[in-house]
CSV table of C-alpha atoms and ligand atoms in Angstrom, one decimal:
chain,number,residue,atom,x,y,z
O,25,MET,CA,-34.4,-2.0,33.0
O,26,PRO,CA,-30.3,-2.0,33.1
O,27,ILE,CA,-29.0,0.0,29.7
O,28,PRO,CA,-27.5,-2.4,27.3
O,29,GLU,CA,-23.9,-2.6,26.6
O,30,PRO,CA,-22.8,-0.7,23.4
O,31,SER,CA,-22.5,-3.7,21.0
O,32,VAL,CA,-19.8,-3.6,18.3
O,33,GLU,CA,-22.7,-3.1,15.6
O,34,MET,CA,-23.8,0.4,17.4
O,35,ALA,CA,-20.3,2.2,16.2
O,36,LEU,CA,-19.3,-0.2,13.3
O,37,HIS,CA,-21.9,0.0,10.4
O,38,GLU,CA,-22.6,-3.6,9.2
O,39,ALA,CA,-23.7,-4.4,5.3
O,40,LEU,CA,-23.9,-7.8,4.2
O,41,SER,CA,-23.6,-9.0,0.5
O,42,VAL,CA,-21.9,-6.0,-0.7
O,43,ASP,CA,-20.9,-5.7,-4.2
O,44,LEU,CA,-17.0,-4.1,-3.6
O,45,LYS,CA,-17.2,-2.5,-7.1
O,46,PRO,CA,-17.3,1.1,-5.7
O,47,PHE,CA,-14.5,0.3,-3.2
O,48,ASN,CA,-11.6,-0.7,-5.6
O,49,THR,CA,-9.8,1.6,-8.9
O,50,PHE,CA,-9.9,-1.8,-11.1
O,51,GLY,CA,-13.6,-1.6,-11.1
O,52,LEU,CA,-13.8,-5.5,-10.2
O,53,SER,CA,-17.4,-6.7,-9.4
O,54,CYS,CA,-16.9,-9.3,-6.1
O,55,ILE,CA,-19.4,-10.1,-3.4
O,56,ALA,CA,-18.5,-9.8,-0.1
O,57,GLU,CA,-20.4,-11.3,2.4
O,58,ARG,CA,-20.1,-8.9,5.1
O,59,VAL,CA,-18.5,-5.4,5.8
O,60,LEU,CA,-17.8,-3.4,8.4
O,61,THR,CA,-17.3,0.3,7.9
O,62,ALA,CA,-14.8,1.9,10.9
O,63,THR,CA,-15.4,5.7,11.2
O,64,ALA,CA,-13.2,5.8,14.7
O,65,GLU,CA,-9.9,4.0,15.8
O,66,ASP,CA,-12.0,2.2,19.0
O,67,ASP,CA,-14.4,1.0,16.0
O,68,VAL,CA,-10.9,-0.8,14.5
O,69,ARG,CA,-10.2,-2.1,18.0
O,70,ASP,CA,-14.0,-3.3,18.3
O,71,ALA,CA,-13.6,-4.9,14.8
O,72,VAL,CA,-10.0,-6.6,15.4
O,73,GLY,CA,-9.3,-6.5,18.8
O,74,THR,CA,-10.2,-10.4,19.7
O,75,VAL,CA,-9.0,-13.3,18.1
O,76,ALA,CA,-12.6,-14.2,17.0
O,77,ALA,CA,-12.9,-10.9,15.4
O,78,ASN,CA,-10.0,-11.2,14.0
O,79,GLU,CA,-10.2,-14.2,12.5
O,80,ALA,CA,-13.6,-13.7,11.0
O,81,LEU,CA,-12.1,-11.1,8.4
O,82,SER,CA,-10.7,-11.7,5.4
O,83,LEU,CA,-10.1,-8.5,4.0
O,84,VAL,CA,-8.9,-4.6,5.5
O,85,LEU,CA,-10.2,-1.9,3.0
O,86,GLY,CA,-8.6,1.2,2.5
O,87,GLY,CA,-8.9,2.9,-0.7
O,88,GLY,CA,-9.1,-0.4,-3.0
O,89,SER,CA,-6.5,1.2,-5.3
O,90,ASN,CA,-3.6,-1.6,-4.8
O,91,LEU,CA,-5.7,-4.8,-4.4
O,92,LEU,CA,-7.0,-7.3,-7.0
O,93,PHE,CA,-9.8,-9.4,-6.2
O,94,THR,CA,-8.7,-12.9,-8.0
O,95,GLN,CA,-12.2,-14.3,-7.3
O,96,GLU,CA,-15.8,-12.9,-7.6
O,97,ARG,CA,-16.9,-13.8,-4.5
O,98,LEU,CA,-15.3,-13.2,-0.7
O,99,THR,CA,-16.4,-14.9,2.3
O,100,GLY,CA,-15.7,-13.7,5.6
O,101,THR,CA,-15.6,-10.2,7.0
O,102,VAL,CA,-14.2,-7.1,5.1
O,103,LEU,CA,-13.4,-4.0,7.1
O,104,HIS,CA,-13.6,-1.0,5.3
O,105,ILE,CA,-11.5,1.6,7.0
O,106,ASN,CA,-13.2,4.9,6.5
O,107,LEU,CA,-11.3,7.2,9.4
O,108,LEU,CA,-11.2,10.8,8.3
O,109,GLY,CA,-9.0,14.0,9.4
O,110,LYS,CA,-5.8,15.6,9.5
O,111,HIS,CA,-4.1,18.3,11.2
O,112,VAL,CA,-0.8,19.9,12.2
O,113,VAL,CA,0.8,18.2,15.1
O,114,SER,CA,3.8,20.4,15.7
O,115,GLU,CA,5.3,23.2,14.0
O,116,THR,CA,8.7,25.4,13.8
O,117,ASP,CA,9.7,28.3,11.3
O,118,ASP,CA,11.2,25.9,9.0
O,119,ALA,CA,9.3,22.8,9.6
O,120,VAL,CA,5.7,21.3,10.1
O,121,VAL,CA,4.8,17.6,11.3
O,122,VAL,CA,0.8,16.5,10.0
O,123,GLU,CA,-1.2,14.1,10.9
O,124,ALA,CA,-3.7,12.6,8.7
O,125,ALA,CA,-6.5,9.7,9.4
O,126,ALA,CA,-5.7,6.2,7.6
O,127,GLY,CA,-9.1,7.2,5.2
O,128,GLU,CA,-8.3,10.5,4.1
O,129,PRO,CA,-7.8,10.0,0.2
O,130,TRP,CA,-4.3,10.8,-0.9
O,131,HIS,CA,-4.1,13.4,-3.6
O,132,PRO,CA,-6.6,15.9,-2.1
O,133,PHE,CA,-4.5,15.6,0.9
O,134,VAL,CA,-1.4,16.2,-1.1
O,135,LEU,CA,-3.4,19.6,-2.4
O,136,TRP,CA,-4.0,20.5,1.3
O,137,THR,CA,-0.4,20.3,2.1
O,138,LEU,CA,0.7,22.6,-1.0
O,139,GLU,CA,-2.1,25.3,-0.6
O,140,ASN,CA,-0.7,25.6,3.0
O,141,GLY,CA,2.9,26.1,1.5
O,142,TRP,CA,4.2,23.0,2.8
O,143,GLY,CA,7.0,20.7,0.7
O,144,GLY,CA,7.6,16.9,0.6
O,145,LEU,CA,4.8,15.5,-1.0
O,146,GLU,CA,4.7,17.3,-4.4
O,147,ASN,CA,6.5,13.8,-6.0
O,148,LEU,CA,3.8,11.9,-4.9
O,149,SER,CA,0.6,14.2,-6.7
O,150,LEU,CA,-2.1,12.0,-8.4
O,151,ILE,CA,-1.8,8.5,-6.8
O,152,PRO,CA,-4.4,6.9,-6.0
O,153,GLY,CA,-5.6,5.4,-2.6
O,154,ASN,CA,-5.9,7.0,0.7
O,155,VAL,CA,-3.2,8.1,3.1
O,156,GLY,CA,-3.4,4.5,5.4
O,157,THR,CA,-2.2,2.6,2.6
O,158,THR,CA,1.0,4.5,1.8
O,159,PRO,CA,3.4,3.3,4.3
O,160,VAL,CA,2.9,-0.5,3.4
O,161,GLN,CA,4.2,-0.6,0.1
O,162,ASN,CA,6.0,2.5,0.4
O,163,VAL,CA,4.3,4.1,-2.6
O,164,GLY,CA,7.3,5.9,-4.2
O,165,ALA,CA,7.1,8.3,-7.4
O,166,TYR,CA,9.4,10.5,-9.5
O,167,GLY,CA,12.2,9.7,-6.7
O,168,VAL,CA,10.1,10.4,-3.7
O,169,GLU,CA,9.2,7.3,-1.8
O,170,THR,CA,6.9,7.4,1.5
O,171,LYS,CA,10.2,6.9,3.5
O,172,ASP,CA,11.2,10.0,2.7
O,173,VAL,CA,8.6,12.0,4.5
O,174,CYS,CA,7.0,9.6,7.1
O,175,THR,CA,8.0,9.9,10.2
O,176,GLU,CA,5.4,7.8,12.3
O,177,VAL,CA,2.7,5.5,11.6
O,178,ARG,CA,0.2,4.3,14.1
O,179,PHE,CA,-2.0,1.0,13.8
O,180,VAL,CA,-4.6,-1.6,15.9
O,181,GLU,CA,-2.6,-4.7,16.2
O,182,ARG,CA,-5.2,-7.8,14.8
O,183,GLY,CA,-6.1,-10.1,17.7
O,184,THR,CA,-5.2,-8.2,20.8
O,185,GLY,CA,-6.6,-4.2,19.9
O,186,ALA,CA,-3.5,-3.1,21.0
O,187,VAL,CA,-2.6,0.7,19.6
O,188,HIS,CA,1.4,0.9,18.6
O,189,THR,CA,3.1,3.3,17.1
O,190,PHE,CA,6.3,2.9,14.8
O,191,SER,CA,8.9,5.5,13.7
O,192,ALA,CA,10.0,5.0,10.2
O,193,ALA,CA,13.1,2.8,11.1
O,194,ASP,CA,10.4,1.0,13.2
O,195,CYS,CA,8.7,0.6,9.5
O,196,ALA,CA,11.8,-0.7,7.9
O,197,PHE,CA,10.9,0.9,4.7
O,198,GLY,CA,12.4,-0.6,1.1
O,199,TYR,CA,11.5,-0.7,-2.6
O,200,ARG,CA,7.5,-1.0,-2.3
O,201,ASP,CA,8.2,-2.8,0.9
O,202,SER,CA,7.7,-2.4,4.8
O,203,VAL,CA,6.8,-4.6,8.2
O,204,PHE,CA,3.5,-3.8,6.9
O,205,LYS,CA,4.2,-6.7,4.1
O,206,GLY,CA,6.9,-8.3,6.2
O,207,PRO,CA,6.4,-9.4,9.6
O,208,TRP,CA,3.2,-7.4,10.6
O,209,ARG,CA,1.4,-8.6,7.5
O,210,ASN,CA,-2.3,-9.3,7.8
O,211,ARG,CA,-1.1,-8.1,11.5
O,212,ALA,CA,-1.7,-4.5,11.8
O,213,VAL,CA,-4.5,-2.1,11.0
O,214,ILE,CA,-2.8,1.5,10.2
O,215,THR,CA,-5.5,4.2,11.5
O,216,ALA,CA,-2.8,7.0,11.4
O,217,VAL,CA,0.2,8.2,9.5
O,218,ARG,CA,2.5,11.2,10.1
O,219,PHE,CA,4.6,13.4,7.8
O,220,HIS,CA,7.5,15.6,8.6
O,221,LEU,CA,7.2,18.4,5.7
O,222,THR,CA,9.0,21.8,5.0
O,223,LYS,CA,7.7,25.1,5.0
O,224,ARG,CA,11.1,26.8,3.4
O,225,ASN,CA,14.5,25.5,2.0
O,226,HIS,CA,12.7,22.7,0.7
O,227,THR,CA,14.3,19.6,-0.7
O,228,LEU,CA,13.3,19.8,-4.2
O,229,LYS,CA,13.5,16.5,-6.5
O,230,THR,CA,13.4,16.9,-10.4
O,231,HIS,CA,15.7,14.7,-11.7
O,232,TYR,CA,13.6,12.0,-12.2
O,233,GLY,CA,11.5,10.8,-15.2
O,234,SER,CA,10.3,13.8,-17.2
O,235,VAL,CA,10.1,16.5,-14.2
O,236,ASP,CA,12.9,18.6,-15.6
O,237,ALA,CA,11.8,18.8,-18.9
O,238,GLU,CA,8.1,19.1,-18.0
O,239,LEU,CA,9.6,22.3,-16.1
O,240,GLU,CA,11.8,23.9,-18.3
O,241,ALA,CA,9.2,23.5,-21.4
O,242,ALA,CA,6.6,25.6,-19.1
O,243,GLY,CA,9.1,28.2,-18.3
O,244,ILE,CA,8.2,27.5,-14.8
O,245,GLN,CA,10.7,27.8,-11.4
O,246,PRO,CA,11.0,24.3,-9.5
O,247,SER,CA,8.3,24.6,-6.6
O,248,PRO,CA,6.5,22.1,-4.4
O,249,GLN,CA,3.4,23.9,-6.1
O,250,SER,CA,5.2,23.7,-9.9
O,251,ILE,CA,6.4,19.9,-9.1
O,252,SER,CA,3.0,18.9,-8.1
O,253,ASP,CA,1.4,20.3,-11.2
O,254,ALA,CA,4.5,18.4,-13.6
O,255,VAL,CA,3.7,15.3,-12.4
O,256,VAL,CA,0.1,15.8,-12.5
O,257,ARG,CA,0.6,16.4,-15.9
O,258,ILE,CA,3.1,13.8,-16.7
O,259,ARG,CA,0.9,11.1,-14.4
O,260,ARG,CA,-1.9,11.7,-16.7
O,261,SER,CA,0.4,11.8,-20.0
O,262,LYS,CA,0.7,7.8,-19.2
O,263,LEU,CA,-1.5,6.4,-16.1
O,264,PRO,CA,-5.3,5.8,-16.4
O,265,ASP,CA,-7.6,7.8,-14.6
O,266,PRO,CA,-9.4,5.1,-12.6
O,267,ALA,CA,-12.7,7.0,-12.9
O,268,GLU,CA,-12.3,6.7,-16.3
O,269,LEU,CA,-10.4,3.1,-17.1
O,270,GLY,CA,-10.1,0.6,-14.2
O,271,ASN,CA,-6.3,-0.3,-13.1
O,272,SER,CA,-4.3,-0.5,-9.7
O,273,GLY,CA,-1.5,1.7,-10.9
O,274,SER,CA,1.6,-0.7,-11.5
O,275,PHE,CA,0.8,-4.3,-11.5
O,276,PHE,CA,4.2,-5.7,-11.4
O,277,LYS,CA,6.8,-4.5,-9.5
O,278,ASN,CA,10.2,-3.6,-11.5
O,279,PRO,CA,12.8,-6.4,-10.8
O,280,THR,CA,15.7,-6.6,-9.3
O,281,VAL,CA,18.9,-8.6,-11.0
O,282,SER,CA,22.3,-9.7,-10.0
O,283,ALA,CA,24.9,-7.8,-12.5
O,284,GLU,CA,25.3,-11.2,-14.2
O,285,GLU,CA,21.6,-11.8,-15.2
O,286,TYR,CA,21.9,-8.2,-16.4
O,287,ALA,CA,24.2,-8.6,-18.4
O,288,ARG,CA,22.6,-11.9,-19.9
O,289,LEU,CA,20.1,-9.4,-20.4
O,290,ARG,CA,21.9,-6.8,-22.4
O,291,ALA,CA,23.3,-9.8,-24.7
O,292,LEU,CA,19.4,-10.3,-26.1
O,293,LYS,CA,18.8,-6.9,-26.0
O,294,SER,CA,21.4,-4.1,-26.4
O,295,ASP,CA,19.2,-1.2,-25.1
O,296,ALA,CA,17.5,-3.3,-22.1
O,297,PRO,CA,17.1,-0.3,-19.3
O,298,GLY,CA,19.0,-1.2,-15.9
O,299,TYR,CA,19.1,1.2,-13.0
O,300,PRO,CA,22.0,0.4,-10.6
O,301,GLN,CA,21.4,-0.4,-6.9
O,302,ALA,CA,24.0,0.3,-4.0
O,303,ASP,CA,24.3,-3.7,-3.3
O,304,GLY,CA,25.5,-4.1,-7.0
O,305,ARG,CA,22.3,-5.7,-8.1
O,306,VAL,CA,20.3,-4.0,-11.0
O,307,LYS,CA,16.6,-2.9,-11.2
O,308,LEU,CA,14.7,-3.5,-14.3
O,309,ALA,CA,12.3,-1.7,-16.2
O,310,ALA,CA,9.2,-4.1,-16.0
O,311,GLY,CA,6.9,-1.8,-18.2
O,312,TRP,CA,10.0,-1.8,-20.8
O,313,LEU,CA,9.9,-5.9,-20.7
O,314,ILE,CA,6.3,-6.3,-20.9
O,315,GLU,CA,6.3,-4.2,-23.8
O,316,GLN,CA,9.6,-5.9,-25.6
O,317,ALA,CA,7.3,-9.3,-25.3
O,318,GLY,CA,4.7,-7.6,-27.2
O,319,TRP,CA,2.2,-7.0,-24.9
O,320,LYS,CA,1.6,-3.3,-24.9
O,321,GLY,CA,-1.9,-2.5,-25.9
O,322,TYR,CA,-3.2,-6.1,-25.7
O,323,ARG,CA,-6.7,-6.7,-25.5
O,324,ARG,CA,-9.0,-9.7,-24.1
O,325,GLY,CA,-12.0,-9.3,-24.0
O,326,ASP,CA,-12.6,-6.1,-21.1
O,327,ALA,CA,-9.3,-7.1,-19.6
O,328,GLY,CA,-6.1,-5.3,-20.8
O,329,VAL,CA,-2.4,-4.1,-20.9
O,330,HIS,CA,-2.2,-0.2,-20.9
O,331,ALA,CA,-1.1,1.0,-24.4
O,332,LYS,CA,0.7,4.0,-22.8
O,333,GLN,CA,2.3,2.2,-19.9
O,334,ALA,CA,3.1,-1.7,-20.2
O,335,LEU,CA,3.0,-2.0,-16.1
O,336,VAL,CA,-0.6,-0.8,-15.9
O,337,LEU,CA,-3.2,-3.9,-16.3
O,338,VAL,CA,-6.7,-2.3,-17.5
O,339,ASN,CA,-10.0,-3.2,-16.9
O,340,TYR,CA,-12.2,-1.7,-19.9
O,341,GLY,CA,-15.6,-2.7,-18.2
O,342,ARG,CA,-16.7,-5.8,-17.6
O,343,ALA,CA,-13.3,-8.0,-16.9
O,344,THR,CA,-13.5,-10.2,-14.0
O,345,GLY,CA,-11.0,-10.8,-11.4
O,346,PRO,CA,-10.1,-13.9,-12.5
O,347,GLU,CA,-9.7,-12.7,-15.8
O,348,ILE,CA,-7.4,-10.1,-15.2
O,349,TRP,CA,-5.4,-12.2,-12.9
O,350,GLN,CA,-5.2,-15.0,-16.0
O,351,LEU,CA,-3.5,-12.0,-18.2
O,352,ALA,CA,-1.4,-11.1,-15.7
O,353,GLN,CA,-0.2,-14.6,-15.4
O,354,ASP,CA,0.2,-15.3,-19.1
O,355,VAL,CA,2.4,-11.9,-19.4
O,356,VAL,CA,4.5,-13.4,-16.3
O,357,ALA,CA,5.2,-16.8,-18.3
O,358,ASP,CA,5.6,-15.1,-21.6
O,359,VAL,CA,8.1,-12.4,-20.3
O,360,HIS,CA,10.0,-15.6,-18.3
O,361,ALA,CA,9.8,-17.4,-21.5
O,362,LYS,CA,11.9,-14.5,-23.5
O,363,PHE,CA,13.8,-13.0,-20.8
O,364,GLY,CA,14.4,-15.5,-18.1
O,365,VAL,CA,13.1,-12.7,-15.9
O,366,SER,CA,10.3,-13.3,-12.7
O,367,LEU,CA,7.9,-10.6,-12.8
O,368,GLU,CA,6.3,-10.3,-9.3
O,369,PRO,CA,2.6,-8.5,-8.8
O,370,GLU,CA,2.9,-5.2,-6.9
O,371,VAL,CA,-1.0,-5.1,-6.3
O,372,ASN,CA,-2.2,-7.1,-3.4
O,373,LEU,CA,-4.1,-10.7,-4.5
O,374,VAL,CA,-7.2,-10.8,-2.5
O,375,GLY,CA,-8.9,-14.2,-3.0
O,376,GLY,CA,-5.3,-16.3,-3.5
O,377,GLY,CA,-3.5,-16.6,-6.6
O,378,LEU,CA,0.3,-17.4,-6.1
A,4,EPU,N1,9.1,1.4,-20.3
A,4,EPU,C1,8.5,0.8,-21.3
A,4,EPU,N2,7.9,0.9,-22.1
A,4,EPU,C2,6.3,1.0,-20.9
A,4,EPU,C3,6.7,1.5,-19.8
A,4,EPU,C4,7.9,2.0,-19.3
A,4,EPU,O1,9.7,1.1,-22.5
A,4,EPU,O2,5.6,0.8,-21.8
A,4,EPU,C5,10.6,2.1,-19.9
A,4,EPU,C6,10.6,3.5,-19.9
A,4,EPU,O3,11.2,4.1,-21.0
A,4,EPU,C7,11.9,3.8,-18.9
A,4,EPU,C8,11.4,2.7,-18.0
A,4,EPU,O4,11.1,1.7,-18.2
A,4,EPU,O5,13.0,3.4,-19.1
A,4,EPU,C9,10.5,3.0,-16.1
A,4,EPU,O6,9.3,3.7,-16.8
A,4,EPU,P1,8.8,4.5,-16.1
A,4,EPU,O7,10.0,6.1,-15.7
A,4,EPU,O8,7.5,5.4,-16.7
A,4,EPU,O9,8.4,4.0,-14.6
A,4,EPU,P2,8.2,2.5,-14.3
A,4,EPU,O10,9.4,1.9,-13.8
A,4,EPU,O11,7.1,1.6,-15.5
A,4,EPU,C10,7.9,3.4,-12.0
A,4,EPU,C11,6.3,3.2,-10.7
A,4,EPU,C12,5.4,3.7,-11.0
A,4,EPU,C13,6.1,5.4,-10.6
A,4,EPU,C14,6.7,6.1,-11.8
A,4,EPU,C15,7.4,7.2,-11.7
A,4,EPU,C16,6.9,0.5,-9.9
A,4,EPU,C17,6.6,-0.9,-10.0
A,4,EPU,N3,6.6,1.7,-10.7
A,4,EPU,O12,7.3,2.8,-13.0
A,4,EPU,O13,4.4,3.4,-9.6
A,4,EPU,O14,4.9,6.2,-11.0
A,4,EPU,O15,8.2,4.5,-11.5
A,4,EPU,O16,7.9,7.2,-10.7
A,4,EPU,O17,7.8,1.3,-9.3
A,4,EPU,C18,2.8,2.3,-9.1
A,4,EPU,O18,3.5,2.1,-8.1
A,4,EPU,O19,1.7,1.7,-9.3
A,4,EPU,C19,3.0,3.2,-10.0
A,4,EPU,C20,2.3,4.0,-11.1
């Protein structure tokens, strides 16, 4: 009897009618028709490598930390990326290049680099989600963005199964942006990311937010480890822990407006924060606008605006995706009515919305 060809199901784990509640940090219930779990790059190629397989796919799910299910059911197939592993690719006396598989949880990966004495990721401590998501939106915090440390992104092209390696320049990183949100949106499944880290002569960034003050208060010299500890303390004081209170971090992007629009806003509110950009435009603080519009700490059922950081929407337990999405739209409409500024979601809307 001929030995059967290995089928997709033999490598990919398949499950039907799965509630994705444990797989999104908002803690929203959403019943997926079919979930395939990939643990190796070949699984990803099996799952998206043909046009038919790719067309069946409704979502590629990583750490689920930056998405909102706007509906309570999801038809089609969800591909869950569970690729694990991390290793040193190359090193010199000064620096090291490390690679992590897309499914590695981000913060434990950051801690691993710090335990090895490597600098570069400390400002990005305690960010929820997995390694594979960080390049997509060029995750950033406390003055450091993924683009400052990422050297390469490896991904499988949907529809063909081709494996590509993009340099940081190819990724065209911008504020909460990259080619994976532009021309490659819905066309790439990231499988691994490489980072360039320092072994000595670290480039330490402490001037953003309250990192300096936090270090001074504790009487500690800046180092990758002490900066990480400070960032962890700051984030814990402002941002809710998804394990305790469902959320997806910043729900909206900080909007960028023209200098004239900023002047108009300052005429309304003289203390409106604005951060001038290289191109002459001004980045506003969405959290400030939402707070000034009166939404900070607002709660409707189990959907709310976080009491300590208005940029974060929260699920107190039983909110549904459509309820969070309705609240988000109400906040957008009100901020626009009061300040003439349009807020855009930073999280990915799964199930439609805009
Ligand atoms: N602000 C308020 N009220 C609020 C929140 C903020 O007035 O409720 C004011 C602050 O006082 C400050 C300004 O808004 O003047 C900026 O606030 P903050 O420094 O807390 O940062 P953010 O702009 O609210 C951004 C990122 C965060 C990142 C922090 C620190 C975006 C969309 N968000 O928030 O990223 O952790 O800076 O670097 O750029 C995320 O993307 O999920 C995220 C948490």
